[in-house]
CSV table of C-alpha atoms in Angstrom, one decimal:
chain,number,residue,atom,x,y,z
A,11,MET,CA,31.7,-6.8,97.9
A,12,SER,CA,32.6,-3.5,96.3
A,13,THR,CA,35.5,-1.7,97.8
A,14,PHE,CA,35.9,2.0,98.8
A,15,SER,CA,38.0,3.3,96.5
A,16,ASP,CA,35.6,2.3,93.8
A,17,PHE,CA,32.8,4.7,94.9
A,18,GLY,CA,35.3,7.9,95.1
A,19,VAL,CA,36.4,7.6,98.7
A,20,ASN,CA,39.5,9.1,98.6
A,21,ALA,CA,42.8,7.7,99.6
A,22,ALA,CA,44.3,9.2,102.9
A,23,LEU,CA,40.4,7.5,104.2
A,24,VAL,CA,40.7,4.6,102.3
A,25,LYS,CA,44.0,4.1,104.8
A,26,ALA,CA,42.3,4.8,107.5
A,27,LEU,CA,39.5,2.3,107.1
A,28,ALA,CA,42.2,-0.3,106.0
A,29,ASP,CA,44.0,0.1,109.0
A,30,ARG,CA,41.3,-1.0,111.1
A,31,GLY,CA,40.7,-4.3,109.3
A,32,ILE,CA,37.8,-2.4,106.5
A,33,THR,CA,38.3,-3.3,102.7
A,34,GLU,CA,35.1,-4.0,101.4
A,35,ALA,CA,31.5,-1.6,101.5
A,36,PHE,CA,28.4,-3.3,103.0
A,37,PRO,CA,25.3,-2.9,101.3
A,38,ILE,CA,24.1,-0.1,103.0
A,39,GLN,CA,27.3,2.0,102.6
A,40,ALA,CA,27.2,0.7,98.5
A,41,LYS,CA,24.0,1.9,98.4
A,42,THR,CA,24.2,5.4,99.5
A,43,LEU,CA,28.1,6.4,98.9
A,44,PRO,CA,27.5,7.5,95.4
A,45,ASP,CA,24.5,9.9,96.1
A,46,THR,CA,26.3,11.2,99.8
A,47,LEU,CA,29.7,12.0,98.6
A,48,ALA,CA,28.0,13.7,95.1
A,49,GLY,CA,26.1,16.0,98.3
A,50,ARG,CA,22.4,15.4,98.0
A,51,ASP,CA,20.6,14.3,101.0
A,52,VAL,CA,19.6,10.7,101.2
A,53,LEU,CA,17.0,9.0,103.2
A,54,GLY,CA,18.5,5.2,104.3
A,55,ARG,CA,16.4,2.5,106.0
A,56,GLY,CA,18.8,-0.4,107.3
A,57,LYS,CA,17.9,-2.6,109.9
A,58,THR,CA,20.0,-2.2,112.8
A,59,GLY,CA,24.2,-4.1,112.6
A,60,SER,CA,23.9,-2.9,108.7
A,61,GLY,CA,26.7,-0.8,109.0
A,62,LYS,CA,25.1,2.7,108.6
A,63,THR,CA,27.3,4.4,110.8
A,64,LEU,CA,30.0,4.3,108.1
A,65,ALA,CA,27.7,5.2,105.4
A,66,PHE,CA,27.5,8.9,106.9
A,67,ALA,CA,30.8,8.7,109.0
A,68,LEU,CA,32.4,8.6,105.4
A,69,PRO,CA,30.5,11.7,103.5
A,70,LEU,CA,31.0,14.0,106.7
A,71,ALA,CA,34.9,12.6,106.6
A,72,SER,CA,35.0,13.3,103.1
A,73,ARG,CA,33.2,16.3,102.3
A,74,LEU,CA,34.2,18.8,105.3
A,75,ALA,CA,38.0,18.4,104.8
A,76,GLY,CA,39.6,21.2,103.7
A,77,GLY,CA,37.4,23.6,104.9
A,78,ARG,CA,38.1,26.3,108.0
A,79,THR,CA,38.0,25.5,111.8
A,80,ARG,CA,35.7,28.6,113.6
A,81,ALA,CA,35.2,28.5,117.6
A,82,GLY,CA,32.0,27.6,118.2
A,83,ARG,CA,30.8,27.6,114.1
A,84,PRO,CA,30.9,23.8,113.0
A,85,SER,CA,30.8,23.0,109.8
A,86,GLY,CA,29.3,18.7,110.4
A,87,LEU,CA,26.5,17.9,112.6
A,88,VAL,CA,25.2,14.4,114.3
A,89,LEU,CA,22.5,14.0,116.1
A,90,ALA,CA,22.0,10.9,118.0
A,91,PRO,CA,19.3,9.2,120.4
A,92,THR,CA,21.5,8.3,123.6
A,93,ARG,CA,24.8,8.8,124.8
A,94,GLU,CA,26.3,5.6,124.4
A,95,LEU,CA,25.4,6.1,120.5
A,96,ALA,CA,26.9,9.4,120.3
A,97,THR,CA,30.3,8.5,121.7
A,98,GLN,CA,30.5,5.1,119.9
A,99,ILE,CA,29.6,7.4,116.7
A,100,THR,CA,32.3,9.5,117.7
A,101,GLY,CA,34.8,6.7,117.7
A,102,THR,CA,33.9,5.1,114.9
A,103,LEU,CA,34.4,8.8,112.9
A,104,GLN,CA,37.1,9.9,114.6
A,105,PRO,CA,40.2,8.7,113.0
A,106,LEU,CA,38.6,9.0,109.2
A,107,ALA,CA,38.4,12.8,110.4
A,108,ALA,CA,41.9,13.0,111.7
A,109,ALA,CA,42.7,11.4,108.3
A,110,ASN,CA,41.9,14.4,106.2
A,111,GLY,CA,43.0,16.5,109.1
A,112,LEU,CA,39.3,17.3,110.8
A,113,THR,CA,38.9,17.4,114.0
A,114,VAL,CA,35.2,15.6,116.3
A,115,THR,CA,33.6,16.5,119.3
A,116,THR,CA,30.9,14.9,121.5
A,117,ILE,CA,28.1,16.8,123.2
A,118,PHE,CA,25.8,15.1,125.6
A,119,GLY,CA,24.1,16.1,129.5
A,120,GLY,CA,24.5,13.7,131.9
A,121,VAL,CA,28.2,15.1,132.8
A,122,SER,CA,29.2,18.8,133.0
A,123,GLN,CA,29.7,21.4,130.2
A,124,SER,CA,32.4,22.9,130.6
A,125,ARG,CA,35.4,20.7,128.8
A,126,GLN,CA,32.1,20.6,126.0
A,127,VAL,CA,32.2,24.0,125.6
A,128,SER,CA,36.3,24.3,125.9
A,129,ALA,CA,35.9,22.2,122.5
A,130,LEU,CA,33.8,24.6,120.9
A,131,ARG,CA,35.3,27.1,121.7
A,132,GLY,CA,39.1,25.7,120.7
A,133,GLY,CA,37.1,25.5,117.1
A,134,VAL,CA,36.3,21.9,116.1
A,135,ASP,CA,35.1,21.2,113.1
A,136,ILE,CA,32.1,18.1,113.2
A,137,VAL,CA,30.0,18.0,116.6
A,138,VAL,CA,28.4,14.9,117.4
A,139,ALA,CA,25.8,15.9,120.0
A,140,CYS,CA,22.0,14.4,122.0
A,141,PRO,CA,19.3,17.2,121.2
A,142,GLY,CA,18.6,18.5,124.6
A,143,ARG,CA,22.7,19.4,125.6
A,144,LEU,CA,23.1,20.9,122.3
A,145,GLU,CA,20.0,23.1,122.7
A,146,ASP,CA,21.4,24.1,126.0
A,147,LEU,CA,24.7,25.1,124.6
A,148,MET,CA,22.7,26.9,121.7
A,149,ARG,CA,20.6,28.8,123.8
A,150,GLN,CA,23.8,30.3,125.9
A,151,ARG,CA,25.8,30.8,122.5
A,152,GLU,CA,27.9,28.4,123.0
A,153,ILE,CA,27.2,26.7,119.4
A,154,ASN,CA,25.8,28.5,116.5
A,155,LEU,CA,25.1,26.1,113.2
A,156,ASP,CA,24.7,29.0,110.5
A,157,SER,CA,28.1,27.6,109.2
A,158,VAL,CA,26.5,23.4,108.6
A,159,GLU,CA,27.6,22.2,105.8
A,160,VAL,CA,26.2,18.3,106.3
A,161,THR,CA,23.9,17.3,108.7
A,162,VAL,CA,23.3,14.2,109.7
A,163,ILE,CA,20.1,12.3,111.9
A,164,ASP,CA,20.9,8.7,113.1
A,165,GLU,CA,18.0,6.3,114.5
A,166,ALA,CA,15.5,9.5,113.5
A,167,ASP,CA,12.8,6.5,114.6
A,168,HIS,CA,14.3,6.1,118.0
A,169,MET,CA,14.4,10.4,118.7
A,170,ALA,CA,11.1,10.0,118.4
A,171,ASP,CA,10.2,6.9,120.8
A,172,LEU,CA,11.8,9.6,123.2
A,173,GLY,CA,9.7,12.7,122.4
A,174,PHE,CA,13.1,14.2,121.3
A,175,LEU,CA,11.4,15.2,117.4
A,176,PRO,CA,10.2,18.7,118.7
A,177,GLY,CA,13.6,19.4,119.8
A,178,VAL,CA,15.6,17.9,116.2
A,179,THR,CA,13.1,20.5,114.1
A,180,ARG,CA,14.2,23.2,116.4
A,181,ILE,CA,17.6,22.5,116.0
A,182,LEU,CA,17.6,21.5,111.8
A,183,ALA,CA,15.4,24.9,111.4
A,184,ALA,CA,18.7,26.7,112.8
A,185,THR,CA,21.2,24.9,109.8
A,186,PRO,CA,21.3,26.3,106.4
A,187,ALA,CA,18.7,25.5,104.2
A,188,GLY,CA,21.0,24.8,101.6
A,189,GLY,CA,23.1,22.1,103.5
A,190,GLN,CA,22.9,18.5,102.8
A,191,ARG,CA,20.8,16.5,105.0
A,192,LEU,CA,20.9,13.1,106.2
A,193,LEU,CA,18.7,10.8,107.8
A,194,PHE,CA,18.3,7.4,108.7
A,195,SER,CA,16.0,5.5,110.1
A,196,ALA,CA,14.1,2.3,110.3
A,197,THR,CA,11.0,3.4,109.9
A,198,LEU,CA,9.4,6.3,108.8
A,199,ASP,CA,6.6,6.4,111.7
A,200,ASN,CA,5.8,8.7,114.9
A,201,GLY,CA,6.2,12.4,113.0
A,202,VAL,CA,9.7,10.8,111.2
A,203,ASP,CA,7.6,11.4,107.8
A,204,LYS,CA,7.4,15.2,108.7
A,205,LEU,CA,11.0,15.7,109.0
A,206,VAL,CA,11.5,14.2,105.5
A,207,ASN,CA,9.1,16.5,104.6
A,208,ARG,CA,10.0,19.7,105.6
A,209,PHE,CA,14.6,19.8,106.1
A,210,LEU,CA,14.9,16.6,102.9
A,211,ASN,CA,15.5,18.5,99.4
A,212,GLU,CA,14.3,15.6,97.3
A,213,PRO,CA,15.9,13.1,99.4
A,214,VAL,CA,17.5,9.4,97.6
A,215,LEU,CA,16.0,6.7,99.1
A,216,HIS,CA,18.1,3.6,100.3
A,217,SER,CA,16.5,0.9,101.8
A,218,ILE,CA,18.3,-2.1,103.0
A,219,ASP,CA,15.9,-5.1,103.6
A,220,GLU,CA,12.5,-4.4,104.7
A,221,ALA,CA,12.0,-2.0,107.6
A,222,ASN,CA,11.8,-4.3,111.6
A,223,SER,CA,12.5,-7.5,109.3
A,224,PRO,CA,14.6,-9.8,111.6
A,225,VAL,CA,18.6,-10.5,110.3
A,226,ALA,CA,18.4,-13.8,108.5
A,227,ALA,CA,22.1,-14.4,110.3
A,228,MET,CA,20.4,-14.4,113.6
A,229,THR,CA,19.1,-17.8,115.1
A,230,HIS,CA,15.8,-17.0,117.4
A,231,HIS,CA,14.8,-19.5,120.6
A,232,VAL,CA,12.0,-19.6,123.0
A,233,PHE,CA,12.4,-21.5,126.1
A,234,HIS,CA,9.4,-21.8,128.3
A,235,VAL,CA,10.3,-22.6,131.7
A,236,SER,CA,8.0,-23.5,134.8
A,237,GLY,CA,8.5,-20.9,136.8
A,238,VAL,CA,10.7,-17.6,138.8
A,239,ASP,CA,12.9,-20.6,139.9
A,240,ALA,CA,13.6,-21.8,137.0
A,241,LYS,CA,14.3,-19.2,135.0
A,242,LYS,CA,16.2,-18.0,137.5
A,243,ARG,CA,18.7,-21.2,137.2
A,244,LEU,CA,18.4,-20.9,133.4
A,245,VAL,CA,20.1,-17.6,133.2
A,246,HIS,CA,22.6,-18.2,135.1
A,247,GLN,CA,23.4,-21.2,132.7
A,248,LEU,CA,22.8,-19.3,129.9
A,249,ALA,CA,25.3,-16.6,131.5
A,250,SER,CA,27.9,-19.1,132.1
A,251,GLY,CA,30.1,-19.3,128.7
A,252,THR,CA,33.0,-18.1,127.2
A,253,GLY,CA,31.5,-15.4,124.6
A,254,ARG,CA,29.9,-12.4,125.5
A,255,ARG,CA,26.3,-12.2,125.7
A,256,ILE,CA,23.7,-9.6,126.4
A,257,LEU,CA,20.9,-10.0,129.3
A,258,PHE,CA,18.1,-7.7,128.9
A,259,MET,CA,15.8,-6.7,132.2
A,260,ARG,CA,12.5,-4.8,131.9
A,261,THR,CA,13.7,-2.8,135.2
A,262,LYS,CA,16.6,-0.8,136.2
A,263,HIS,CA,16.5,-2.7,140.0
A,264,GLN,CA,16.8,-6.0,138.4
A,265,ALA,CA,19.2,-5.5,136.1
A,266,ARG,CA,21.5,-4.1,138.7
A,267,LYS,CA,20.5,-7.1,141.1
A,268,LEU,CA,21.1,-9.4,138.4
A,269,ALA,CA,24.8,-7.6,137.6
A,270,LYS,CA,25.9,-8.5,141.5
A,271,GLN,CA,24.4,-12.1,141.5
A,272,LEU,CA,26.3,-13.1,138.5
A,273,THR,CA,29.8,-11.3,139.1
A,274,ASP,CA,29.0,-13.1,143.0
A,275,SER,CA,28.5,-16.5,141.3
A,276,GLY,CA,32.5,-16.3,139.7
A,277,VAL,CA,30.3,-14.6,136.4
A,278,PRO,CA,31.9,-11.2,135.9
A,279,SER,CA,29.2,-8.5,135.3
A,280,VAL,CA,27.9,-5.1,134.6
A,281,ASP,CA,25.2,-3.1,134.4
A,282,LEU,CA,23.7,-0.4,131.7
A,283,HIS,CA,20.6,1.6,132.1
A,284,GLY,CA,19.0,5.2,133.5
A,285,ASN,CA,20.5,5.3,137.6
A,286,LEU,CA,24.0,4.8,136.5
A,287,SER,CA,26.6,8.3,136.0
A,288,GLN,CA,28.2,8.7,132.9
A,289,PRO,CA,31.2,8.1,134.0
A,290,ALA,CA,29.7,4.3,135.5
A,291,ARG,CA,28.5,4.4,131.9
A,292,ASP,CA,31.6,4.6,130.4
A,293,ARG,CA,33.3,2.1,132.8
A,294,ASN,CA,30.7,-0.8,132.4
A,295,LEU,CA,30.5,-0.6,128.7
A,296,ALA,CA,34.4,-0.2,128.8
A,297,ALA,CA,34.6,-3.5,131.1
A,298,PHE,CA,32.5,-5.4,128.4
A,299,SER,CA,34.1,-3.9,125.8
A,300,SER,CA,37.7,-4.8,126.6
A,301,GLY,CA,36.1,-8.3,127.9
A,302,ALA,CA,36.8,-7.3,131.2
A,303,ALA,CA,33.7,-8.4,132.0
A,304,ARG,CA,31.2,-10.9,130.0
A,305,VAL,CA,28.3,-10.5,130.3
A,306,LEU,CA,26.1,-6.6,130.2
A,307,VAL,CA,23.1,-7.1,131.8
A,308,ALA,CA,20.8,-4.2,130.8
A,309,THR,CA,17.4,-2.2,130.2
A,310,ASP,CA,16.1,-1.0,127.1
A,311,ILE,CA,18.8,2.5,126.9
A,312,ALA,CA,21.3,-0.7,125.4
A,313,ALA,CA,18.9,-1.7,123.0
A,314,ARG,CA,20.2,0.9,121.1
A,315,GLY,CA,23.5,2.4,120.3
A,316,VAL,CA,25.6,-0.3,121.9
A,317,HIS,CA,27.6,-1.3,119.4
A,318,VAL,CA,29.9,-4.3,120.5
A,319,ASP,CA,31.9,-6.9,118.5
A,320,ASP,CA,31.0,-10.3,118.8
A,321,VAL,CA,28.3,-10.5,120.6
A,322,GLU,CA,27.2,-14.2,120.6
A,323,LEU,CA,23.9,-14.2,122.3
A,324,VAL,CA,21.3,-12.5,123.7
A,325,VAL,CA,18.5,-13.5,126.3
A,326,HIS,CA,15.6,-11.5,126.8
A,327,VAL,CA,15.1,-12.1,130.0
A,328,ASP,CA,12.2,-10.3,130.9
A,329,PRO,CA,10.3,-10.1,126.9
A,330,PRO,CA,9.9,-6.7,125.8
A,331,MET,CA,6.6,-4.8,125.9
A,332,GLU,CA,6.5,-4.5,121.9
A,333,HIS,CA,7.8,-6.0,118.6
A,334,LYS,CA,10.0,-3.0,117.7
A,335,ALA,CA,11.8,-3.3,121.0
A,336,TYR,CA,12.5,-7.3,120.7
A,337,LEU,CA,14.4,-6.0,117.4
A,338,HIS,CA,16.5,-3.5,118.3
A,339,ARG,CA,17.6,-5.5,121.0
A,340,SER,CA,18.1,-8.6,119.5
A,341,GLY,CA,20.1,-6.5,117.0
A,342,ARG,CA,23.1,-6.3,119.5
A,343,THR,CA,24.2,-9.6,117.8
A,344,ALA,CA,24.8,-10.7,114.5
A,345,ARG,CA,26.4,-7.2,113.7
A,346,ALA,CA,27.6,-6.3,110.1
A,347,GLY,CA,27.1,-10.3,109.2
A,348,SER,CA,27.9,-12.0,111.9
A,349,ALA,CA,25.9,-15.0,113.2
A,350,GLY,CA,24.3,-14.7,116.6
A,351,ASP,CA,21.1,-16.7,118.7
A,352,VAL,CA,18.7,-14.6,120.5
A,353,VAL,CA,16.9,-16.2,123.3
A,354,THR,CA,13.8,-15.5,124.9
A,355,LEU,CA,12.9,-16.6,128.6
A,356,VAL,CA,8.8,-16.9,128.3
A,357,LEU,CA,6.9,-17.6,132.0
A,358,PRO,CA,3.8,-19.9,131.7
A,359,GLU,CA,2.1,-16.3,132.1
A,360,GLN,CA,4.0,-15.2,129.5
A,361,ARG,CA,3.3,-17.2,126.9
A,362,ARG,CA,0.2,-15.7,124.6
A,363,ASP,CA,1.6,-11.6,124.7
A,364,THR,CA,4.5,-13.8,123.8
A,365,GLN,CA,3.3,-15.3,120.9
A,366,ALA,CA,2.1,-12.0,119.7
A,367,LEU,CA,5.3,-10.0,119.9
A,368,LEU,CA,7.5,-12.4,118.2
A,369,ARG,CA,4.2,-12.9,114.9
A,370,LYS,CA,4.5,-8.9,115.1
A,371,ALA,CA,8.5,-8.9,114.8
A,372,GLY,CA,8.0,-11.5,112.1
A,373,ILE,CA,10.1,-14.0,113.9
A,374,SER,CA,8.8,-18.1,114.0
A,375,VAL,CA,10.3,-20.5,116.1
A,376,LYS,CA,8.8,-23.4,118.0
A,377,PRO,CA,8.8,-22.9,121.5
A,378,GLU,CA,10.7,-25.1,123.8
A,379,GLU,CA,10.1,-26.8,127.3
A,380,VAL,CA,13.6,-26.3,128.8
A,381,VAL,CA,16.1,-26.8,132.0
A,382,PRO,CA,19.4,-25.5,132.6
A,383,ASP,CA,21.1,-29.0,131.4
A,384,SER,CA,18.9,-29.3,128.3
A,385,ALA,CA,20.7,-30.0,125.1
A,386,SER,CA,19.6,-27.1,123.1
A,387,VAL,CA,20.6,-24.6,126.2
A,388,GLN,CA,24.0,-26.5,126.5
A,389,ALA,CA,24.8,-25.5,123.1
A,390,LEU,CA,24.0,-22.0,123.5
A,391,VAL,CA,26.3,-22.1,126.4
A,392,GLY,CA,29.1,-23.5,124.7
A,393,GLU,CA,32.7,-24.0,127.1
A,394,VAL,CA,32.0,-23.2,130.6
A,395,ALA,CA,34.3,-20.3,131.6
A,396,PRO,CA,35.9,-21.0,134.6
A,397,TYR,CA,35.0,-19.5,138.1
A,398,GLN,CA,35.5,-16.1,138.6
A,399,ALA,CA,36.1,-14.4,142.3
A,400,PRO,CA,34.6,-11.6,142.7
A,401,ALA,CA,36.9,-8.5,143.7
A,402,PRO,CA,36.5,-7.8,147.5
A,403,GLN,CA,34.4,-5.1,148.6
A,404,VAL,CA,37.1,-2.1,150.2
A,405,GLU,CA,36.7,0.0,152.6
A,406,GLN,CA,38.9,3.0,152.4
A,407,THR,CA,39.9,5.5,154.8
A,408,GLN,CA,40.1,9.4,153.8
A,409,SER,CA,44.0,9.4,155.3
A,410,GLN,CA,44.4,6.6,152.9
A,411,SER,CA,43.8,8.6,149.8
A,412,ARG,CA,45.2,11.9,150.6
A,413,PRO,CA,47.6,12.9,153.0
A,414,ALA,CA,46.7,14.3,156.6
A,415,ARG,CA,46.8,17.8,157.5
A,416,ASN,CA,47.5,18.5,160.9
A,417,ARG,CA,44.7,17.0,162.1
A,418,GLY,CA,44.1,16.8,166.3
A,419,THR,CA,43.4,14.1,167.9
A,420,GLY,CA,39.7,15.2,168.6
A,421,ASN,CA,37.8,11.3,168.1
A,422,GLY,CA,35.5,13.0,165.6
A,423,VAL,CA,34.2,15.9,167.5
A,424,ARG,CA,34.3,19.2,165.8
A,425,ARG,CA,35.1,22.4,167.6
A,426,GLY,CA,32.1,23.7,169.2
A,427,GLY,CA,31.4,20.0,170.5
A,428,GLN,CA,29.1,18.3,167.7
A,429,PRO,CA,29.8,15.6,166.7
A,430,GLY,CA,32.0,15.0,163.4
A,431,ARG,CA,30.9,12.8,160.3
A,432,GLY,CA,33.0,9.7,160.4
A,433,ARG,CA,35.7,9.6,158.5
A,434,THR,CA,35.6,5.8,156.8
A,435,GLN,CA,33.9,5.6,153.6
A,436,SER,CA,33.2,2.5,151.3
A,437,THR,CA,35.1,3.0,148.0
A,438,GLY,CA,32.6,0.7,146.0
A,439,ARG,CA,28.2,1.4,146.4
A,440,ASN,CA,26.1,-1.8,145.2
A,441,GLN,CA,26.0,-2.4,142.2
A,442,SER,CA,28.7,-4.5,139.5
A,443,ALA,CA,30.3,-1.7,138.1
A,444,GLY,CA,33.6,-2.4,139.3
A,445,ARG,CA,33.0,-5.8,141.0
A,446,GLY,CA,34.9,-8.8,139.3
A,447,GLN,CA,37.1,-6.7,136.6
A,448,SER,CA,39.2,-3.7,135.9
A,449,SER,CA,37.5,0.1,135.7
A,450,GLY,CA,38.1,-0.1,131.5
A,451,GLY,CA,39.0,2.7,131.9
A,452,GLY,CA,36.5,5.0,131.6
A,453,ARG,CA,37.2,8.7,132.0
A,454,SER,CA,36.9,10.4,135.5
A,455,GLN,CA,33.7,13.5,134.8
A,456,HIS,CA,33.4,15.9,136.9
A,457,GLY,CA,29.2,16.3,136.9
A,458,GLY,CA,28.2,12.5,136.6
A,459,ARG,CA,25.2,12.0,138.5
A,460,SER,CA,23.9,9.0,140.4
A,461,ASN,CA,20.5,9.9,139.0
A,462,ALA,CA,22.3,10.2,135.9
A,463,ALA,CA,20.0,12.7,133.4
A,464,ARG,CA,18.0,11.5,130.6
A,465,SER,CA,20.0,11.0,128.2
A,466,ARG,CA,19.6,14.7,126.1
């Protein structure tokens, strides 16, 4: 592999990468860096886990260095389809930007915009944003894109799947026509090709492997189970190992329910789905990343944008509806050259559909009838982690959480004789976040809603 210095990456960025243990470029980086650093428009196609984030983070941090920081007028813009992906892009980009004296902020919906507005008014060089909230702030004149020199659209195909392309089109139209544009997408269908034709100027195409192809370092398994009860026992067995694993469910309710069941059985687990507020999502992802929770039970919201190192096993507890979802779910393991295993659990009535799904995904694997103690299952479980008792659900009164303020002893009756609301409240909700693990250090952010807004 080539080093980053070979491509003209400056010394400050090379050191920032080395401080994180990154010294050699992955293929997508090696192919794109000569063009992106030279200011050319680039269309990058590479499957998940190929190292695309660094492929655009480096030219952003390099080409914008030394520019003027202005309130509400960033010089760099990254568009991402989900809050999780936007947050993780910022995590990768921030140390590189700081090495060159640049600032980064993240903009997405589902939380109060006050911090985001404050950051913009204070001056920021690079904005990483989801389209919906960005358009809100554009309408409020809190941000102006007329000074953007480099624009990145990450996972454009997922933007299309979520119906975000009209917003992306309006945002790109607000950036200078002569700016550099980098678009990364696994496929060019669903209108992504129209974005390329309209906004990229003579783009250089770089592809790493065939779009939507399986990862070579990923081993696929298809386990046939006899019924729902057998499947439930198998899921608990597969979740019991010591390493990180992600279990995919079809519905939010089932994801929440399974995470709680696993936690109650001694396997610390957290859930991730669209009904969680942003602070709850942050806490759960932090718990999973830190190892406080070994299992993440998720809906397809986590199939894109959740980049956690060393996930050794992905389990499709509920097989997805289409092959692209299968590949993106599976892509949470075997990332950046690491190995990983993917298991699909199949009930008798799902066999025909799952066979067609795998054929479209380019996966050839012989199904196996299994029970929890089958040798192939035990090989994937590996060492069973010790039982970890779930944390008790704490009941806390308001008087414990804050000092009393000269209240009378009215036995909960207000003036005027009307019963007051009870003072005792539960500090935990009926979900696994905060059960069986530390909070993971998630920030407290005002504006999170119990039914989180769609990632925007």
